[in-house]
Short mmCIF file of C-alpha atoms in Angstrom, two decimals:
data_model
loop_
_atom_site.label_atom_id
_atom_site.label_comp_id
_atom_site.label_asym_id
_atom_site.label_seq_id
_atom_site.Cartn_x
_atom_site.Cartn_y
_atom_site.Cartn_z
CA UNK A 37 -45.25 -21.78 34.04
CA UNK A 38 -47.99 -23.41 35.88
CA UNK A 39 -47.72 -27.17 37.03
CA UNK A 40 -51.05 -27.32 36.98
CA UNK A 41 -52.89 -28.47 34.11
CA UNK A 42 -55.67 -26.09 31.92
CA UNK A 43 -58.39 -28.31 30.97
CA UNK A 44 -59.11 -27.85 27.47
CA UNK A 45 -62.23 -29.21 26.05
CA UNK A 46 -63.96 -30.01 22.67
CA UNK A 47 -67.21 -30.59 22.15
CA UNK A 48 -68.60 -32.83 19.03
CA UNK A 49 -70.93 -32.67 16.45
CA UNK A 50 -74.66 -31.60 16.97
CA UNK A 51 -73.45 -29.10 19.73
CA UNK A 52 -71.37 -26.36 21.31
CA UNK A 53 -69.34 -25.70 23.57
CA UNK A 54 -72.28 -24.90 25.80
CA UNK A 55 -72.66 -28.27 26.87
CA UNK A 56 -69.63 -28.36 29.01
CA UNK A 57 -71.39 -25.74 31.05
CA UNK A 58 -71.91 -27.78 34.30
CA UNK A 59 -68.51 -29.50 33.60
CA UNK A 60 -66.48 -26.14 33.32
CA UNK A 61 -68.74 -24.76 36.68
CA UNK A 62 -67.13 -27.86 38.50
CA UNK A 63 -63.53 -27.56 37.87
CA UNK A 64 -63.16 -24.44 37.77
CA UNK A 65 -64.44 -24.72 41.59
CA UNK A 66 -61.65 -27.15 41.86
CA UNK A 67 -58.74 -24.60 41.01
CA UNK A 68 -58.64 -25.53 37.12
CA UNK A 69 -58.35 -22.86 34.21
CA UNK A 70 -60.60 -24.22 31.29
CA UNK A 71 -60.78 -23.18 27.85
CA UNK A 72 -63.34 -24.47 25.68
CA UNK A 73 -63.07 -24.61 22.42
CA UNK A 74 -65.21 -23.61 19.36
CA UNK A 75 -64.95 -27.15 17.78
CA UNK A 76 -65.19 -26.06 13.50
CA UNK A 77 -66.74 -28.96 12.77
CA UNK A 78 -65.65 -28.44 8.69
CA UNK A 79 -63.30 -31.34 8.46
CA UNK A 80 -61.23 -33.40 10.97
CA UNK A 81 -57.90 -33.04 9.78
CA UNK A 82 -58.75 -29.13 9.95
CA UNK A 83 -60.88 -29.05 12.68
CA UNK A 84 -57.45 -31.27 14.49
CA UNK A 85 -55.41 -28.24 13.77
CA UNK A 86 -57.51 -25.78 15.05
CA UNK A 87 -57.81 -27.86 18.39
CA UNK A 88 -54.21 -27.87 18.44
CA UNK A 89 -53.49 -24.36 17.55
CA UNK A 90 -55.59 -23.60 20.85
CA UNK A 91 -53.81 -26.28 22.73
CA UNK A 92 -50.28 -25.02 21.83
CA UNK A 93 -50.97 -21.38 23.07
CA UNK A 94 -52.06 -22.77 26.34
CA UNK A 95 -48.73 -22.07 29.37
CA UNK A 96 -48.26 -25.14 30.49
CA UNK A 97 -49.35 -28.58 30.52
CA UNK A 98 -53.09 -29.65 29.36
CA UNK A 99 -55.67 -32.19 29.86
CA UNK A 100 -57.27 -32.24 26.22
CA UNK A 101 -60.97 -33.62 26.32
CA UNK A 102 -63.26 -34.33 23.74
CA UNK A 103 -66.69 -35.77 23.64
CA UNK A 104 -68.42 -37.26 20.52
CA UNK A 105 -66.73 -36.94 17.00
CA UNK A 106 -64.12 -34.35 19.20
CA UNK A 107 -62.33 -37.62 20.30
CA UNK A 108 -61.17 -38.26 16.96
CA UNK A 109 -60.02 -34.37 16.76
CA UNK A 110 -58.35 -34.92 20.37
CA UNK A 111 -56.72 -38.00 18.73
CA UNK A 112 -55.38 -35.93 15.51
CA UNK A 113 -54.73 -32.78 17.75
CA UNK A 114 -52.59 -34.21 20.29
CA UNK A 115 -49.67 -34.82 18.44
CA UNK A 116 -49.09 -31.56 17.34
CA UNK A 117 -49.31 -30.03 21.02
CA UNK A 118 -46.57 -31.25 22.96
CA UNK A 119 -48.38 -29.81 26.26
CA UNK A 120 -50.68 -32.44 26.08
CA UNK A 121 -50.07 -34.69 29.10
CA UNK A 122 -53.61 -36.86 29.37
CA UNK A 123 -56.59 -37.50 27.38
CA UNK A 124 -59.92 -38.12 28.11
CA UNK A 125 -62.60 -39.43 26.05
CA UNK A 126 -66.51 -38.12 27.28
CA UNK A 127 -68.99 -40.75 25.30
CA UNK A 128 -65.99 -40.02 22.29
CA UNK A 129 -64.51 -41.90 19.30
CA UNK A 130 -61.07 -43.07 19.77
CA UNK A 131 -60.34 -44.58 16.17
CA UNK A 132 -56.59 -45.97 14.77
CA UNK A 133 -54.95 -44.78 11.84
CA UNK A 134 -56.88 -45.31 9.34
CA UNK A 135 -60.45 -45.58 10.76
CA UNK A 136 -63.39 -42.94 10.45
CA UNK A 137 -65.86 -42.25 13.17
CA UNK A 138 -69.14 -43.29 11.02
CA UNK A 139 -67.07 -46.66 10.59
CA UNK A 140 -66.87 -47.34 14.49
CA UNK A 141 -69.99 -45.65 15.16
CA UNK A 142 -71.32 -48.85 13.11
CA UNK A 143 -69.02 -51.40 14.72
CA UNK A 144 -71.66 -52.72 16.75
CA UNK A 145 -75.31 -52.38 16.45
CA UNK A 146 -76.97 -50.04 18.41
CA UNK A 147 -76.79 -46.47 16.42
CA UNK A 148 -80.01 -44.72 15.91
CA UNK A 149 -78.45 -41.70 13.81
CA UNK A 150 -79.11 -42.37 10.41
CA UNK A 151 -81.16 -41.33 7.49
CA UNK A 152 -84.42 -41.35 9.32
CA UNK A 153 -83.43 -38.83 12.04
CA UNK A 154 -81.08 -36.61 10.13
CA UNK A 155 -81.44 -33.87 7.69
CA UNK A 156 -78.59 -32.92 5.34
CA UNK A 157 -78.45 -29.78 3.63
CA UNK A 158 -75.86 -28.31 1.50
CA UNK A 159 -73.82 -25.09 1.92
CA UNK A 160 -70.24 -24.61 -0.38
CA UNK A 161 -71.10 -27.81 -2.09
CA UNK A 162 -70.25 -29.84 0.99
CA UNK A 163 -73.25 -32.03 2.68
CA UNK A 164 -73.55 -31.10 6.32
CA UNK A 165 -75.93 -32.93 8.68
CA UNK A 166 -78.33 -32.23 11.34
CA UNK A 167 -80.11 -34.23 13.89
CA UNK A 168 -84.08 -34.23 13.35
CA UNK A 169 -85.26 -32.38 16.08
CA UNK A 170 -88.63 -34.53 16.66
CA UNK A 171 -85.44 -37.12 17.14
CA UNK A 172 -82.88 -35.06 18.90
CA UNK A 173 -83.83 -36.39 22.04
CA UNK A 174 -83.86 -39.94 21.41
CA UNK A 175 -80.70 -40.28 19.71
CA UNK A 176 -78.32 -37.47 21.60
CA UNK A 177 -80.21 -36.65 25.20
CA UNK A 178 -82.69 -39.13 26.22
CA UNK A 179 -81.98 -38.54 29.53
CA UNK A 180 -82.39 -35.20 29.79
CA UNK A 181 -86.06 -32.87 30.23
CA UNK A 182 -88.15 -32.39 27.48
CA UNK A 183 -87.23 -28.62 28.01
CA UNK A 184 -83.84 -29.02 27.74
CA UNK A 185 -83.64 -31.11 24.75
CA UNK A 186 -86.12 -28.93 22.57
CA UNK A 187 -83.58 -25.70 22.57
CA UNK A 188 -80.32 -28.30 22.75
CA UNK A 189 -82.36 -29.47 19.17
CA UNK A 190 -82.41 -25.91 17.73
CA UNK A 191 -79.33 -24.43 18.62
CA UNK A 192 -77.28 -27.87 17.76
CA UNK A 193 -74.74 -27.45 15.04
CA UNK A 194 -74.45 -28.52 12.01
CA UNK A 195 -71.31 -31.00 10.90
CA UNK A 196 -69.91 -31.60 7.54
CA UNK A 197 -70.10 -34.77 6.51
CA UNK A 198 -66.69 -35.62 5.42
CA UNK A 199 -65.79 -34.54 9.09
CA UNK A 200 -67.82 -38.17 9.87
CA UNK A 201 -66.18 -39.84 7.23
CA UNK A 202 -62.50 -38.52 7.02
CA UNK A 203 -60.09 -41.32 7.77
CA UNK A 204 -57.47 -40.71 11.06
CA UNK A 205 -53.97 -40.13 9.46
CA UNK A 206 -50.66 -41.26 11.39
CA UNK A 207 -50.52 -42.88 14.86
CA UNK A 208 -53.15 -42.27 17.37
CA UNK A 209 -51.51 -39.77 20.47
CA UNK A 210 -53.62 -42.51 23.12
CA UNK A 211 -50.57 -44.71 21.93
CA UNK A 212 -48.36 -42.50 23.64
CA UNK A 213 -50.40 -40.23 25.63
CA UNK A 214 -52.32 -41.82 29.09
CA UNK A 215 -56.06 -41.58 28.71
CA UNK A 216 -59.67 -42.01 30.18
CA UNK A 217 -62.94 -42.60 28.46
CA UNK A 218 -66.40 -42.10 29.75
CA UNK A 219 -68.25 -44.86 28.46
CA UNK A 220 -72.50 -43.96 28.02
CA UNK A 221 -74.34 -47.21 28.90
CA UNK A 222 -77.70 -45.71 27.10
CA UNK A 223 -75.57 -43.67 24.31
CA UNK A 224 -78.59 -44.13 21.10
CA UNK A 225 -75.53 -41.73 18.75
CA UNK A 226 -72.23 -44.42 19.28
CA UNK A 227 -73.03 -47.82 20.80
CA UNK A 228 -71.31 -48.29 24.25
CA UNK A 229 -69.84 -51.88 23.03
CA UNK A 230 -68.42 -49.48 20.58
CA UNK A 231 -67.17 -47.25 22.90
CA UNK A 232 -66.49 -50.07 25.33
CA UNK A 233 -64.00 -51.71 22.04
CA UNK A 234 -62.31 -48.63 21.32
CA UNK A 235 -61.71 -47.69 25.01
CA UNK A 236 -60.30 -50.99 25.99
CA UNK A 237 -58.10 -51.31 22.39
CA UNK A 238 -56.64 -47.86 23.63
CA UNK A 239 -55.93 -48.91 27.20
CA UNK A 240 -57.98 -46.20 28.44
CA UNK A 241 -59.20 -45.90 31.97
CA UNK A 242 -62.64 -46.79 31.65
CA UNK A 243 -65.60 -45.58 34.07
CA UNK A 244 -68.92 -46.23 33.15
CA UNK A 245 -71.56 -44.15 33.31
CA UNK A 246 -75.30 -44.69 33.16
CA UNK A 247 -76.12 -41.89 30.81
CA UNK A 248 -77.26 -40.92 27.47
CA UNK A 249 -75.07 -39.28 24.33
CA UNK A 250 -75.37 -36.21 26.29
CA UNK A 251 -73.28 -37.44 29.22
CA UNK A 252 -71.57 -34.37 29.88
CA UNK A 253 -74.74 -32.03 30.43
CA UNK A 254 -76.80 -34.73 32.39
CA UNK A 255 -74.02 -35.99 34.86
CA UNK A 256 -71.65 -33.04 34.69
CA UNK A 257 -70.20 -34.01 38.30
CA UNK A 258 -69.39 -37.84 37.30
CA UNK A 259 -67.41 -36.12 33.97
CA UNK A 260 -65.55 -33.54 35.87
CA UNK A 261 -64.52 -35.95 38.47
CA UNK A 262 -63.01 -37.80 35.86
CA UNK A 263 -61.49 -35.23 34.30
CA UNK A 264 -60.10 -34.38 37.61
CA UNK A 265 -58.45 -38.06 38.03
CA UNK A 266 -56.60 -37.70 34.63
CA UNK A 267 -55.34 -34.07 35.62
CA UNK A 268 -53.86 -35.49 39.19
CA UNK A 269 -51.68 -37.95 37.10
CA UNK A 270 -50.33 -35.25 34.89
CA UNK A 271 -46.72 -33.04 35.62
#
């Protein structure tokens, strides 16, 4: 069994798992296996499952990371996988039992998803949600080219929105587990102060980074880097 940890990562809502696509170029130069996963985005006590289902099969210890609505999955997830060793948090909600992420996305002001730049549509009687994509820019990628955003807008993912609203059940793993958060000083989808609260209520190691919702496709080296610090403290 290897000592060294696999970084697995899970992307959030409005997205895939191609947007860890600099970030996975980066460690992997480093020496670390990644494995990304396919984030369901149905629910997040089932979505939590699936992450750790992936997790589990892993040999040997992990780094689990998850950006956006993923941190509440990494939150969920991690206690079920006992190779977790370290989380990290990538622009990510870290909420307590009992919290959903919609509820500390509107902890502070700040938030510019909302009715006017999503669409929700309806498939197996569940609403899912979409960002706009005149607004995907604004409120996920504003730092990012024009030409990036407009095919990021079309090939986002949908999210069910009882994934948004489902409350975290049991204690939080960042109350046992060591983590780091990446906190997006221009994030338009979760506030930084929010971020900043959650971050700081965890005892997360907090670096700041001046970047938009999309923190992990626009400064790919300043997220790796930190992913790297959390996986040095690890075995």
């Amino acid at each position: 069994m290897s000592t060294t940890p696999t970084i697995v990562l899970v992307h959030g809502a409005f997205g895939d798992s191609g947007m860890w696509k600099g970030v996975i170029a980066r460690l992997q130069a480093q020496g670390y296996s990644t494995l990304a996963v396919p984030n369901p985005l149905r629910g997040l006590e089932s979505d939590a499952q699936y992450a750790a289902t992936v997790t589990r099969a892993v040999d040997g210890p992990v780094v689990l990371v998850g950006h956006s609505y993923a941190g509440a999955i990494i939150t969920r997830a991690a206690r079920d996988a006992s190779n977790v060793e370290a989380l990290v948090y990538v622009a990510a909600f870290q909420p307590d039992e009992g919290e959903s992420c919609l509820e500390n996305a509107s902890r502070f002001p700040g938030a510019k998803m909302g009715p006017d730049t999503t669409v929700a549509t309806e498939y197996e009687g569940e609403p899912e949600l979409r960002i706009l994509p005149a607004h995907y820019r604004d409120v996920i990628a504003g730092d990012l080219p024009a030409e990036v955003t407009d095919v990021l807008a079309v090939t986002q993912r949908s999210v069910r929105v009882q994934a948004l609203t489902a409350e975290l059940s049991g204690t939080p793993a960042w109350r046992t587990l060591p983590s780091w958060a990446a906190v997006a000083t221009q994030d338009n989808a979760i506030p930084a102060r929010a971020q900043e609260f959650m971050a700081e209520r965890a005892g997360s190691h907090v670096v700041r980074m001046e970047a938009s919702h999309a923190v992990a496709v626009s400064q790919p080296d300043a997220v790796a880097d930190l992913i790297i610090e959390a996986a040095k403290t690890t075995g």
